[in-house]
mmCIF file of C-alpha atoms in Angstrom:
data_model
loop_
_atom_site.group_PDB
_atom_site.id
_atom_site.type_symbol
_atom_site.label_atom_id
_atom_site.label_comp_id
_atom_site.label_asym_id
_atom_site.label_seq_id
_atom_site.Cartn_x
_atom_site.Cartn_y
_atom_site.Cartn_z
ATOM 1 C CA SER A 1348 -10.248 -43.980 194.413
ATOM 2 C CA THR A 1349 -11.443 -46.494 191.850
ATOM 3 C CA THR A 1350 -8.961 -49.082 193.156
ATOM 4 C CA HIS A 1351 -10.133 -48.642 196.762
ATOM 5 C CA GLU A 1352 -13.751 -48.946 195.697
ATOM 6 C CA ALA A 1353 -12.901 -52.146 193.796
ATOM 7 C CA VAL A 1354 -11.377 -53.713 196.899
ATOM 8 C CA THR A 1355 -14.295 -52.834 199.184
ATOM 9 C CA VAL A 1356 -16.856 -54.413 196.856
ATOM 10 C CA ALA A 1357 -14.782 -57.476 195.970
ATOM 11 C CA LYS A 1358 -17.029 -59.824 197.952
ATOM 12 C CA GLN A 1359 -20.005 -58.787 195.846
ATOM 13 C CA ASP A 1360 -18.194 -59.379 192.537
ATOM 14 C CA THR A 1361 -19.449 -61.756 189.932
ATOM 15 C CA LEU A 1362 -17.303 -64.892 189.531
ATOM 16 C CA MET A 1363 -15.824 -63.445 186.364
ATOM 17 C CA MET A 1364 -14.697 -60.254 188.062
ATOM 18 C CA GLN A 1365 -13.189 -62.262 190.912
ATOM 19 C CA GLN A 1366 -11.200 -64.194 188.336
ATOM 20 C CA TRP A 1367 -10.162 -60.949 186.647
ATOM 21 C CA ARG A 1368 -8.820 -59.625 189.966
ATOM 22 C CA GLU A 1369 -6.710 -62.741 190.426
ATOM 23 C CA MET A 1370 -5.209 -62.287 186.961
ATOM 24 C CA LYS A 1371 -4.658 -58.561 187.495
ATOM 25 C CA ALA A 1372 -2.851 -59.219 190.785
ATOM 26 C CA GLN A 1373 -0.291 -61.260 188.848
ATOM 27 C CA GLN A 1374 0.480 -58.333 186.523
ATOM 28 C CA PRO A 1375 -0.258 -55.133 188.468
ATOM 29 C CA ASN A 1376 1.986 -52.996 186.247
ATOM 30 C CA ALA A 1377 0.514 -54.135 182.939
ATOM 31 C CA LEU A 1378 -2.709 -53.446 181.074
ATOM 32 C CA LEU A 1379 -4.659 -56.699 181.311
ATOM 33 C CA LEU A 1380 -6.545 -57.803 178.193
ATOM 34 C CA TYR A 1381 -9.039 -60.392 179.455
ATOM 35 C CA ARG A 1382 -10.599 -62.764 176.927
ATOM 36 C CA CYS A 1383 -14.411 -62.799 176.935
ATOM 37 C CA GLY A 1384 -15.800 -64.652 173.938
ATOM 38 C CA ASP A 1385 -14.899 -62.744 170.782
ATOM 39 C CA PHE A 1386 -13.431 -59.774 172.673
ATOM 40 C CA TYR A 1387 -10.527 -58.889 174.940
ATOM 41 C CA GLU A 1388 -11.819 -56.598 177.652
ATOM 42 C CA MET A 1389 -10.173 -54.110 180.023
ATOM 43 C CA PHE A 1390 -11.691 -53.019 183.329
ATOM 44 C CA TYR A 1391 -11.283 -50.176 185.842
ATOM 45 C CA GLU A 1392 -8.126 -48.063 185.325
ATOM 46 C CA ASP A 1393 -7.024 -50.311 182.458
ATOM 47 C CA ALA A 1394 -10.265 -49.529 180.634
ATOM 48 C CA GLU A 1395 -9.792 -45.803 181.175
ATOM 49 C CA VAL A 1396 -6.215 -45.938 179.841
ATOM 50 C CA GLY A 1397 -7.212 -48.142 176.900
ATOM 51 C CA SER A 1398 -10.099 -45.857 176.039
ATOM 52 C CA ARG A 1399 -7.846 -42.805 176.039
ATOM 53 C CA VAL A 1400 -4.893 -44.334 174.146
ATOM 54 C CA LEU A 1401 -6.834 -46.434 171.625
ATOM 55 C CA GLY A 1402 -9.841 -44.178 171.151
ATOM 56 C CA LEU A 1403 -12.264 -46.828 172.425
ATOM 57 C CA THR A 1404 -15.739 -46.192 173.785
ATOM 58 C CA LEU A 1405 -15.746 -46.422 177.587
ATOM 59 C CA THR A 1406 -18.808 -48.274 178.827
ATOM 60 C CA ALA A 1407 -19.710 -50.128 182.035
ATOM 61 C CA ARG A 1408 -20.301 -53.743 182.990
ATOM 62 C CA HIS A 1409 -22.943 -54.774 185.510
ATOM 63 C CA ASN A 1410 -21.122 -56.439 188.409
ATOM 64 C CA GLY A 1411 -23.745 -58.296 190.392
ATOM 65 C CA GLY A 1412 -24.397 -56.578 193.705
ATOM 66 C CA ALA A 1413 -21.316 -54.378 193.332
ATOM 67 C CA ALA A 1414 -20.991 -51.078 191.542
ATOM 68 C CA ASP A 1415 -20.804 -51.101 187.755
ATOM 69 C CA VAL A 1416 -17.293 -51.554 186.348
ATOM 70 C CA PRO A 1417 -15.704 -49.285 183.691
ATOM 71 C CA LEU A 1418 -15.197 -51.378 180.554
ATOM 72 C CA ALA A 1419 -13.457 -51.064 177.174
ATOM 73 C CA GLY A 1420 -12.941 -53.922 174.743
ATOM 74 C CA VAL A 1421 -11.264 -54.813 171.455
ATOM 75 C CA PRO A 1422 -12.188 -57.565 168.961
ATOM 76 C CA ALA A 1423 -10.089 -60.720 169.346
ATOM 77 C CA ARG A 1424 -9.419 -60.813 165.598
ATOM 78 C CA ALA A 1425 -7.709 -57.398 165.814
ATOM 79 C CA LEU A 1426 -5.757 -58.096 169.010
ATOM 80 C CA ASN A 1427 -2.283 -57.762 167.479
ATOM 81 C CA GLU A 1428 -2.999 -54.306 166.080
ATOM 82 C CA TYR A 1429 -4.244 -52.972 169.427
ATOM 83 C CA VAL A 1430 -1.335 -54.554 171.300
ATOM 84 C CA ARG A 1431 1.067 -52.956 168.808
ATOM 85 C CA ARG A 1432 -0.425 -49.529 169.460
ATOM 86 C CA LEU A 1433 -0.276 -49.944 173.226
ATOM 87 C CA VAL A 1434 3.298 -51.251 173.256
ATOM 88 C CA GLY A 1435 4.295 -48.483 170.855
ATOM 89 C CA GLN A 1436 3.152 -46.038 173.533
ATOM 90 C CA GLY A 1437 5.408 -47.768 176.073
ATOM 91 C CA PHE A 1438 2.778 -49.847 177.898
ATOM 92 C CA ARG A 1439 3.174 -53.429 179.095
ATOM 93 C CA VAL A 1440 0.269 -55.601 177.943
ATOM 94 C CA ALA A 1441 -0.725 -58.868 179.670
ATOM 95 C CA ILE A 1442 -2.785 -61.288 177.563
ATOM 96 C CA CYS A 1443 -5.245 -63.356 179.607
ATOM 97 C CA ASP A 1444 -6.681 -66.219 177.549
ATOM 98 C CA GLN A 1445 -9.173 -69.004 178.072
ATOM 99 C CA VAL A 1446 -7.188 -72.176 178.780
ATOM 100 C CA GLU A 1447 -10.030 -74.672 178.592
ATOM 101 C CA ASP A 1448 -12.880 -75.375 176.205
ATOM 102 C CA ALA A 1449 -15.885 -73.303 177.248
ATOM 103 C CA ARG A 1450 -18.171 -76.234 176.329
ATOM 104 C CA LEU A 1451 -16.405 -78.486 178.830
ATOM 105 C CA ALA A 1452 -16.044 -75.962 181.630
ATOM 106 C CA LYS A 1453 -17.798 -76.527 184.937
ATOM 107 C CA GLY A 1454 -18.691 -73.055 186.101
ATOM 108 C CA ILE A 1455 -16.557 -70.177 184.876
ATOM 109 C CA VAL A 1456 -14.024 -70.950 182.132
ATOM 110 C CA ARG A 1457 -10.460 -71.207 183.431
ATOM 111 C CA ARG A 1458 -8.201 -68.398 182.256
ATOM 112 C CA ALA A 1459 -4.509 -67.596 182.661
ATOM 113 C CA VAL A 1460 -2.036 -64.884 181.717
ATOM 114 C CA VAL A 1461 -0.257 -66.591 178.820
ATOM 115 C CA GLU A 1462 2.031 -63.734 177.805
ATOM 116 C CA THR A 1463 3.044 -60.219 178.770
ATOM 117 C CA VAL A 1464 4.212 -58.107 175.850
ATOM 118 C CA THR A 1465 6.687 -55.262 176.371
ATOM 119 C CA PRO A 1466 8.688 -53.152 173.904
ATOM 120 C CA GLY A 1467 11.665 -55.510 174.270
ATOM 121 C CA VAL A 1468 9.834 -58.836 174.598
ATOM 122 C CA ALA A 1469 7.563 -59.569 171.653
ATOM 123 C CA TYR A 1470 6.947 -62.242 169.034
ATOM 124 C CA SER A 1471 4.308 -60.713 166.797
ATOM 125 C CA ASP A 1472 5.461 -59.513 163.375
ATOM 126 C CA GLU A 1473 3.423 -56.357 163.880
ATOM 127 C CA LEU A 1474 5.698 -55.405 166.796
ATOM 128 C CA LEU A 1475 9.024 -56.228 165.170
ATOM 129 C CA GLU A 1476 11.195 -54.743 162.442
ATOM 130 C CA GLY A 1477 12.352 -57.498 160.142
ATOM 131 C CA ARG A 1478 15.754 -55.998 159.368
ATOM 132 C CA ARG A 1479 16.933 -55.296 162.910
ATOM 133 C CA ASN A 1480 17.054 -57.150 166.203
ATOM 134 C CA ASN A 1481 14.636 -56.430 169.042
ATOM 135 C CA TYR A 1482 16.820 -56.589 172.129
ATOM 136 C CA VAL A 1483 15.895 -56.445 175.777
ATOM 137 C CA VAL A 1484 19.068 -55.636 177.716
ATOM 138 C CA SER A 1485 19.915 -56.126 181.368
ATOM 139 C CA LEU A 1486 22.587 -53.929 182.983
ATOM 140 C CA ALA A 1487 24.336 -54.914 186.218
ATOM 141 C CA VAL A 1488 25.375 -51.400 187.228
ATOM 142 C CA ARG A 1489 26.066 -49.972 190.687
ATOM 143 C CA GLY A 1490 23.970 -47.322 192.372
ATOM 144 C CA ALA A 1491 25.919 -44.107 191.851
ATOM 145 C CA ARG A 1492 27.908 -43.654 188.684
ATOM 146 C CA SER A 1493 30.925 -41.361 188.646
ATOM 147 C CA ALA A 1494 33.851 -40.517 186.433
ATOM 148 C CA ALA A 1495 36.225 -41.798 189.097
ATOM 149 C CA ARG A 1496 34.789 -45.275 188.634
ATOM 150 C CA GLY A 1497 34.704 -45.168 184.847
ATOM 151 C CA ASP A 1498 36.805 -48.348 184.550
ATOM 152 C CA GLU A 1499 34.572 -50.430 186.838
ATOM 153 C CA PRO A 1500 33.247 -53.501 184.987
ATOM 154 C CA VAL A 1501 29.584 -53.539 184.035
ATOM 155 C CA GLY A 1502 27.695 -56.701 183.206
ATOM 156 C CA VAL A 1503 25.445 -56.677 180.161
ATOM 157 C CA ALA A 1504 23.076 -59.396 178.958
ATOM 158 C CA ALA A 1505 21.081 -58.975 175.746
ATOM 159 C CA ALA A 1506 18.335 -61.236 174.401
ATOM 160 C CA ASP A 1507 16.159 -61.160 171.321
ATOM 161 C CA VAL A 1508 13.358 -63.574 172.195
ATOM 162 C CA SER A 1509 12.062 -63.480 168.618
ATOM 163 C CA THR A 1510 15.269 -65.019 167.225
ATOM 164 C CA GLY A 1511 16.613 -66.772 170.325
ATOM 165 C CA GLU A 1512 19.845 -64.771 170.308
ATOM 166 C CA PHE A 1513 21.448 -64.372 173.743
ATOM 167 C CA ARG A 1514 24.673 -62.393 174.331
ATOM 168 C CA LEU A 1515 26.763 -61.637 177.400
ATOM 169 C CA PHE A 1516 29.271 -58.794 177.737
ATOM 170 C CA THR A 1517 31.532 -57.487 180.465
ATOM 171 C CA THR A 1518 32.621 -53.955 179.683
ATOM 172 C CA ASP A 1519 33.935 -50.821 181.366
ATOM 173 C CA GLU A 1520 31.460 -48.154 182.377
ATOM 174 C CA ASP A 1521 33.001 -45.604 180.033
ATOM 175 C CA GLU A 1522 32.439 -48.019 177.110
ATOM 176 C CA LEU A 1523 28.862 -48.903 178.025
ATOM 177 C CA ASP A 1524 27.246 -46.202 175.910
ATOM 178 C CA ALA A 1525 29.068 -47.450 172.793
ATOM 179 C CA LEU A 1526 27.867 -51.001 173.439
ATOM 180 C CA LEU A 1527 24.268 -49.833 173.870
ATOM 181 C CA THR A 1528 24.532 -47.829 170.644
ATOM 182 C CA ARG A 1529 25.472 -51.057 168.899
ATOM 183 C CA LEU A 1530 22.622 -53.066 170.445
ATOM 184 C CA SER A 1531 19.956 -50.326 170.178
ATOM 185 C CA PRO A 1532 17.754 -52.031 172.804
ATOM 186 C CA ARG A 1533 14.013 -51.498 172.939
ATOM 187 C CA GLU A 1534 13.936 -52.162 176.680
ATOM 188 C CA VAL A 1535 16.572 -51.909 179.419
ATOM 189 C CA LEU A 1536 16.526 -53.514 182.864
ATOM 190 C CA ILE A 1537 18.482 -51.763 185.629
ATOM 191 C CA PRO A 1538 18.696 -52.283 189.407
ATOM 192 C CA SER A 1539 16.217 -50.171 191.345
ATOM 193 C CA ALA A 1540 19.125 -48.524 193.190
ATOM 194 C CA ALA A 1541 20.744 -47.253 189.977
ATOM 195 C CA ASP A 1542 20.537 -43.470 189.795
ATOM 196 C CA ARG A 1543 19.847 -43.393 186.056
ATOM 197 C CA ALA A 1544 20.061 -45.379 182.848
ATOM 198 C CA PRO A 1545 22.810 -44.570 180.313
ATOM 199 C CA HIS A 1546 21.815 -41.733 177.992
ATOM 200 C CA THR A 1547 21.994 -44.062 174.977
ATOM 201 C CA ALA A 1548 18.996 -45.877 176.473
ATOM 202 C CA ASP A 1549 16.855 -42.735 176.350
ATOM 203 C CA HIS A 1550 14.732 -44.177 173.534
ATOM 204 C CA ALA A 1551 14.225 -47.499 175.329
ATOM 205 C CA ALA A 1552 11.638 -48.477 177.906
ATOM 206 C CA ILE A 1553 13.315 -48.570 181.340
ATOM 207 C CA THR A 1554 12.315 -51.342 183.731
ATOM 208 C CA LYS A 1555 13.670 -51.308 187.275
ATOM 209 C CA ARG A 1556 14.218 -54.584 189.121
ATOM 210 C CA ASP A 1557 15.239 -55.396 192.687
ATOM 211 C CA ALA A 1558 19.012 -55.196 193.170
ATOM 212 C CA TRP A 1559 19.257 -58.781 194.493
ATOM 213 C CA GLU A 1560 18.178 -60.116 191.100
ATOM 214 C CA PHE A 1561 21.537 -59.066 189.622
ATOM 215 C CA ASP A 1562 23.546 -61.252 192.023
ATOM 216 C CA PRO A 1563 26.146 -63.330 190.067
ATOM 217 C CA ALA A 1564 25.696 -66.400 192.292
ATOM 218 C CA LEU A 1565 21.968 -66.471 191.530
ATOM 219 C CA GLY A 1566 22.749 -65.788 187.885
ATOM 220 C CA ARG A 1567 24.930 -68.888 187.694
ATOM 221 C CA GLU A 1568 22.032 -70.993 188.985
ATOM 222 C CA ASP A 1569 19.599 -69.399 186.521
ATOM 223 C CA LEU A 1570 21.914 -69.993 183.553
ATOM 224 C CA ALA A 1571 22.622 -73.599 184.558
ATOM 225 C CA ARG A 1572 18.889 -74.271 184.922
ATOM 226 C CA GLN A 1573 17.959 -72.585 181.637
ATOM 227 C CA PHE A 1574 20.534 -74.468 179.571
ATOM 228 C CA ARG A 1575 20.519 -77.681 181.610
ATOM 229 C CA VAL A 1576 24.217 -77.790 182.406
ATOM 230 C CA HIS A 1577 25.892 -78.782 185.653
ATOM 231 C CA SER A 1578 28.119 -75.693 185.644
ATOM 232 C CA VAL A 1579 28.208 -72.454 183.647
ATOM 233 C CA GLU A 1580 31.806 -73.234 182.727
ATOM 234 C CA GLY A 1581 30.226 -75.615 180.232
ATOM 235 C CA LEU A 1582 28.792 -72.527 178.516
ATOM 236 C CA GLY A 1583 32.245 -70.961 178.138
ATOM 237 C CA ILE A 1584 31.680 -68.620 181.085
ATOM 238 C CA GLY A 1585 34.607 -67.874 183.417
ATOM 239 C CA THR A 1586 35.120 -66.094 186.701
ATOM 240 C CA SER A 1587 35.873 -62.799 184.928
ATOM 241 C CA ASP A 1588 32.354 -62.861 183.467
ATOM 242 C CA ALA A 1589 30.680 -62.552 186.887
ATOM 243 C CA PRO A 1590 29.083 -59.101 186.182
ATOM 244 C CA ALA A 1591 27.558 -60.407 182.940
ATOM 245 C CA VAL A 1592 26.320 -63.517 184.740
ATOM 246 C CA GLY A 1593 24.509 -61.306 187.262
ATOM 247 C CA ALA A 1594 22.871 -59.348 184.440
ATOM 248 C CA ALA A 1595 21.901 -62.614 182.707
ATOM 249 C CA GLY A 1596 20.230 -63.953 185.846
ATOM 250 C CA ALA A 1597 18.068 -60.844 186.186
ATOM 251 C CA LEU A 1598 17.155 -61.024 182.511
ATOM 252 C CA LEU A 1599 16.192 -64.715 182.602
ATOM 253 C CA ARG A 1600 14.066 -64.143 185.693
ATOM 254 C CA TYR A 1601 12.291 -61.252 183.963
ATOM 255 C CA LEU A 1602 11.643 -63.281 180.806
ATOM 256 C CA ARG A 1603 10.188 -66.179 182.786
ATOM 257 C CA GLU A 1604 7.923 -63.709 184.566
ATOM 258 C CA LEU A 1605 6.617 -62.374 181.257
ATOM 259 C CA GLN A 1606 6.435 -65.758 179.524
ATOM 260 C CA PRO A 1607 4.975 -68.346 181.922
ATOM 261 C CA ALA A 1608 5.706 -71.142 179.421
ATOM 262 C CA GLY A 1609 9.409 -70.214 179.489
ATOM 263 C CA VAL A 1610 11.800 -69.207 176.717
ATOM 264 C CA PRO A 1611 13.075 -72.543 175.321
ATOM 265 C CA GLN A 1612 14.090 -70.846 172.069
ATOM 266 C CA LEU A 1613 17.033 -69.028 173.683
ATOM 267 C CA ALA A 1614 20.294 -70.276 172.210
ATOM 268 C CA ARG A 1615 23.326 -70.859 174.410
ATOM 269 C CA PRO A 1616 24.866 -67.490 175.257
ATOM 270 C CA ILE A 1617 27.542 -65.945 173.096
ATOM 271 C CA VAL A 1618 30.128 -64.541 175.502
ATOM 272 C CA GLU A 1619 31.831 -61.529 173.967
ATOM 273 C CA ARG A 1620 34.907 -60.088 175.622
ATOM 274 C CA PRO A 1621 36.731 -56.798 174.892
ATOM 275 C CA GLY A 1622 39.127 -56.650 171.984
ATOM 276 C CA GLY A 1623 37.323 -58.349 169.113
ATOM 277 C CA VAL A 1624 35.448 -55.387 167.647
ATOM 278 C CA MET A 1625 35.822 -51.616 167.420
ATOM 279 C CA LEU A 1626 33.695 -49.558 169.801
ATOM 280 C CA LEU A 1627 31.692 -46.869 168.013
ATOM 281 C CA ASP A 1628 29.851 -44.379 170.170
ATOM 282 C CA GLU A 1629 26.540 -42.755 169.324
ATOM 283 C CA MET A 1630 28.124 -39.578 167.943
ATOM 284 C CA THR A 1631 30.475 -41.507 165.651
ATOM 285 C CA CYS A 1632 27.679 -43.707 164.284
ATOM 286 C CA GLY A 1633 25.509 -40.663 163.727
ATOM 287 C CA THR A 1634 28.202 -38.559 162.059
ATOM 288 C CA LEU A 1635 29.186 -41.394 159.722
ATOM 289 C CA GLU A 1636 25.492 -42.097 159.020
ATOM 290 C CA LEU A 1637 26.078 -45.821 159.367
ATOM 291 C CA VAL A 1638 22.475 -46.894 159.977
ATOM 292 C CA GLU A 1639 20.574 -43.634 160.548
ATOM 293 C CA SER A 1640 20.650 -40.467 158.479
ATOM 294 C CA LEU A 1641 21.314 -37.065 160.010
ATOM 295 C CA ARG A 1642 18.373 -35.863 157.927
ATOM 296 C CA GLY A 1643 16.024 -38.398 159.435
ATOM 297 C CA PRO A 1644 14.241 -41.233 157.626
ATOM 298 C CA VAL A 1645 14.392 -40.959 153.836
ATOM 299 C CA THR A 1646 11.960 -42.874 151.643
ATOM 300 C CA SER A 1647 11.692 -43.192 147.911
ATOM 301 C CA THR A 1648 8.490 -42.866 145.918
ATOM 302 C CA GLN A 1649 8.210 -46.667 146.115
ATOM 303 C CA GLY A 1650 8.213 -46.457 149.906
ATOM 304 C CA THR A 1651 11.592 -48.131 150.370
ATOM 305 C CA ALA A 1652 14.485 -46.697 152.335
ATOM 306 C CA GLY A 1653 16.593 -44.284 150.347
ATOM 307 C CA ASN A 1654 20.400 -44.349 150.074
ATOM 308 C CA ALA A 1655 20.842 -41.961 152.995
ATOM 309 C CA THR A 1656 23.022 -44.288 155.102
ATOM 310 C CA LEU A 1657 25.931 -46.640 154.567
ATOM 311 C CA LEU A 1658 23.665 -49.548 155.461
ATOM 312 C CA ALA A 1659 21.170 -48.557 152.749
ATOM 313 C CA VAL A 1660 23.978 -48.409 150.167
ATOM 314 C CA LEU A 1661 25.417 -51.812 151.088
ATOM 315 C CA ASP A 1662 22.299 -53.775 151.949
ATOM 316 C CA ARG A 1663 21.446 -56.066 149.058
ATOM 317 C CA THR A 1664 20.640 -58.973 151.324
ATOM 318 C CA MET A 1665 17.982 -61.498 150.319
ATOM 319 C CA THR A 1666 16.743 -62.467 153.783
ATOM 320 C CA PRO A 1667 15.886 -60.707 157.057
ATOM 321 C CA MET A 1668 18.591 -62.765 158.778
ATOM 322 C CA GLY A 1669 21.211 -61.387 156.420
ATOM 323 C CA ALA A 1670 19.952 -57.841 156.866
ATOM 324 C CA ARG A 1671 20.197 -58.089 160.659
ATOM 325 C CA LEU A 1672 23.691 -59.576 160.449
ATOM 326 C CA LEU A 1673 24.935 -56.852 158.107
ATOM 327 C CA ARG A 1674 23.616 -54.167 160.432
ATOM 328 C CA CYS A 1675 25.372 -55.844 163.348
ATOM 329 C CA TRP A 1676 28.659 -56.003 161.414
ATOM 330 C CA LEU A 1677 28.508 -52.318 160.465
ATOM 331 C CA LEU A 1678 27.992 -51.251 164.074
ATOM 332 C CA ALA A 1679 30.773 -53.544 165.348
ATOM 333 C CA PRO A 1680 33.707 -53.521 162.865
ATOM 334 C CA LEU A 1681 36.258 -56.282 163.402
ATOM 335 C CA THR A 1682 39.691 -55.456 164.818
ATOM 336 C CA ASP A 1683 41.333 -58.897 164.556
ATOM 337 C CA HIS A 1684 43.407 -59.212 161.356
ATOM 338 C CA ALA A 1685 42.707 -62.919 160.881
ATOM 339 C CA ALA A 1686 38.951 -62.417 161.227
ATOM 340 C CA ILE A 1687 39.026 -59.448 158.836
ATOM 341 C CA ASP A 1688 40.994 -61.435 156.244
ATOM 342 C CA ALA A 1689 38.604 -64.379 156.524
ATOM 343 C CA ARG A 1690 35.603 -62.127 155.894
ATOM 344 C CA LEU A 1691 37.308 -60.413 152.957
ATOM 345 C CA ASP A 1692 38.308 -63.780 151.471
ATOM 346 C CA ALA A 1693 34.664 -64.887 151.542
ATOM 347 C CA VAL A 1694 33.594 -61.696 149.761
ATOM 348 C CA ALA A 1695 36.398 -62.023 147.216
ATOM 349 C CA ALA A 1696 35.390 -65.595 146.381
ATOM 350 C CA LEU A 1697 31.889 -64.489 145.416
ATOM 351 C CA VAL A 1698 33.095 -61.411 143.543
ATOM 352 C CA ALA A 1699 35.444 -63.632 141.510
ATOM 353 C CA ASP A 1700 32.582 -65.989 140.570
ATOM 354 C CA PRO A 1701 29.558 -63.870 139.590
ATOM 355 C CA LEU A 1702 27.655 -66.919 138.320
ATOM 356 C CA ALA A 1703 27.927 -68.583 141.723
ATOM 357 C CA CYS A 1704 26.928 -65.330 143.406
ATOM 358 C CA GLU A 1705 23.806 -65.078 141.260
ATOM 359 C CA SER A 1706 23.010 -68.756 141.861
ATOM 360 C CA LEU A 1707 23.256 -68.122 145.588
ATOM 361 C CA ARG A 1708 20.855 -65.200 145.353
ATOM 362 C CA VAL A 1709 18.405 -67.352 143.393
ATOM 363 C CA ALA A 1710 18.692 -70.139 145.987
ATOM 364 C CA LEU A 1711 17.972 -67.666 148.809
ATOM 365 C CA ASP A 1712 15.050 -66.057 147.021
ATOM 366 C CA GLY A 1713 11.877 -66.864 148.896
ATOM 367 C CA VAL A 1714 13.602 -67.943 152.116
ATOM 368 C CA ARG A 1715 11.563 -66.459 154.947
ATOM 369 C CA ASP A 1716 12.767 -65.307 158.368
ATOM 370 C CA VAL A 1717 13.992 -68.712 159.543
ATOM 371 C CA GLU A 1718 15.305 -67.375 162.868
ATOM 372 C CA ARG A 1719 12.025 -65.839 163.947
ATOM 373 C CA LEU A 1720 9.874 -68.632 162.546
ATOM 374 C CA ALA A 1721 12.021 -71.186 164.375
ATOM 375 C CA GLY A 1722 11.835 -69.075 167.521
ATOM 376 C CA LYS A 1723 8.045 -69.070 167.365
ATOM 377 C CA ALA A 1724 7.969 -72.808 166.745
ATOM 378 C CA ALA A 1725 10.266 -73.532 169.705
ATOM 379 C CA ALA A 1726 8.128 -71.307 171.935
ATOM 380 C CA GLY A 1727 4.926 -73.023 170.783
ATOM 381 C CA ARG A 1728 3.580 -69.844 169.154
ATOM 382 C CA ALA A 1729 3.773 -70.667 165.457
ATOM 383 C CA THR A 1730 0.586 -70.870 163.410
ATOM 384 C CA PRO A 1731 0.111 -73.654 160.830
ATOM 385 C CA ARG A 1732 0.865 -71.123 158.095
ATOM 386 C CA GLU A 1733 4.110 -70.105 159.817
ATOM 387 C CA LEU A 1734 5.169 -73.733 160.288
ATOM 388 C CA ALA A 1735 4.577 -74.323 156.587
ATOM 389 C CA ALA A 1736 6.682 -71.263 155.733
ATOM 390 C CA LEU A 1737 9.466 -72.533 157.995
ATOM 391 C CA GLY A 1738 9.377 -75.932 156.319
ATOM 392 C CA ALA A 1739 9.440 -74.405 152.820
ATOM 393 C CA SER A 1740 12.383 -72.188 153.764
ATOM 394 C CA LEU A 1741 14.375 -75.061 155.267
ATOM 395 C CA ALA A 1742 13.734 -77.095 152.112
ATOM 396 C CA LYS A 1743 15.664 -74.456 150.140
ATOM 397 C CA LEU A 1744 18.813 -74.729 152.267
ATOM 398 C CA PRO A 1745 20.319 -77.827 150.573
ATOM 399 C CA LYS A 1746 20.445 -75.823 147.329
ATOM 400 C CA VAL A 1747 22.192 -72.979 149.185
ATOM 401 C CA GLU A 1748 24.762 -75.445 150.530
ATOM 402 C CA GLU A 1749 25.269 -76.931 147.053
ATOM 403 C CA VAL A 1750 26.056 -73.505 145.571
ATOM 404 C CA LEU A 1751 28.448 -72.608 148.413
ATOM 405 C CA ARG A 1752 30.380 -75.855 147.965
ATOM 406 C CA ARG A 1753 31.093 -74.855 144.359
ATOM 407 C CA VAL A 1754 32.592 -71.473 145.321
#
């Protein structure tokens, strides 16, 4: 096989190919895009897959005294577009960059895997939908699932690395599908011993992890280390949340594996327990056409979403943050009377003062996606242009506060 041949000739490799093998060994299940000057190159099986999926020309690289190596490359300036296409096809993509100035390097330039992009773990705007969250979800489920154990608690941890949102849930197995319908994850982690993922995760990428990673005791240590607390009780986590803690530990370990620099943008976890919101299963959401139409996507002649869903009818939000929040609220209606009344009172106040409502819309006009821009900045991934956009958006917030104080 190509892999066997690569191993047998490893001693004859050029220095660059030896370095590539070291990087590939760190991410054996991902397509490795290896930076070479103005290109990101793929070798061996990765090159063959990239050539087939992206329509690239498959060539060969001379490898010293070893056999020539299959090669396919993409321009560095178009990296995001090619990564988007690969991830859209369900592939994991590891980005290997130069981590020192080539002019100062002694010998071969040092390189490192700086990021691994998956359907559920991405920062690039090209990979994200602005008006919905991009969750990666971890499920602490047992091996065999059965109706007899339908009330057994399941731990769920959900993170959107682009916004920093981090949520923990402990739910019953027979309510898990409704929770996943609400979250609509792009990627789901399950223990390797689990017989299958819930059917509501059929459209998500499934990643299996070793069962020991979902251990609650290890999860407590991971959470305490991530958020720099002495005990997880300081995060509002109790003994009844043990399944969710196990799921959170597996998720944090996975994120650190994909993002060697860590995920400092993650906010302290929101622990959600049963009883606060109504559970809506996939059939109910579909029949009511809350966020997706039974007729499929509908677009107007202007290219915007048509009024085929309740969300499309109601969504007059001015910012991506508001759009994501409204979607979340529609998929998780409140059940607590006090919370419902508080939300209705806020709406009534703006309805009763149309001038203030219009002033608020004007104040929010031009505010960019603060959550995702701040997430990029915290993770050290923001460009100068994005930092400027974040600053300009934050500068508008005092005016928003001023209008709200008058309502």
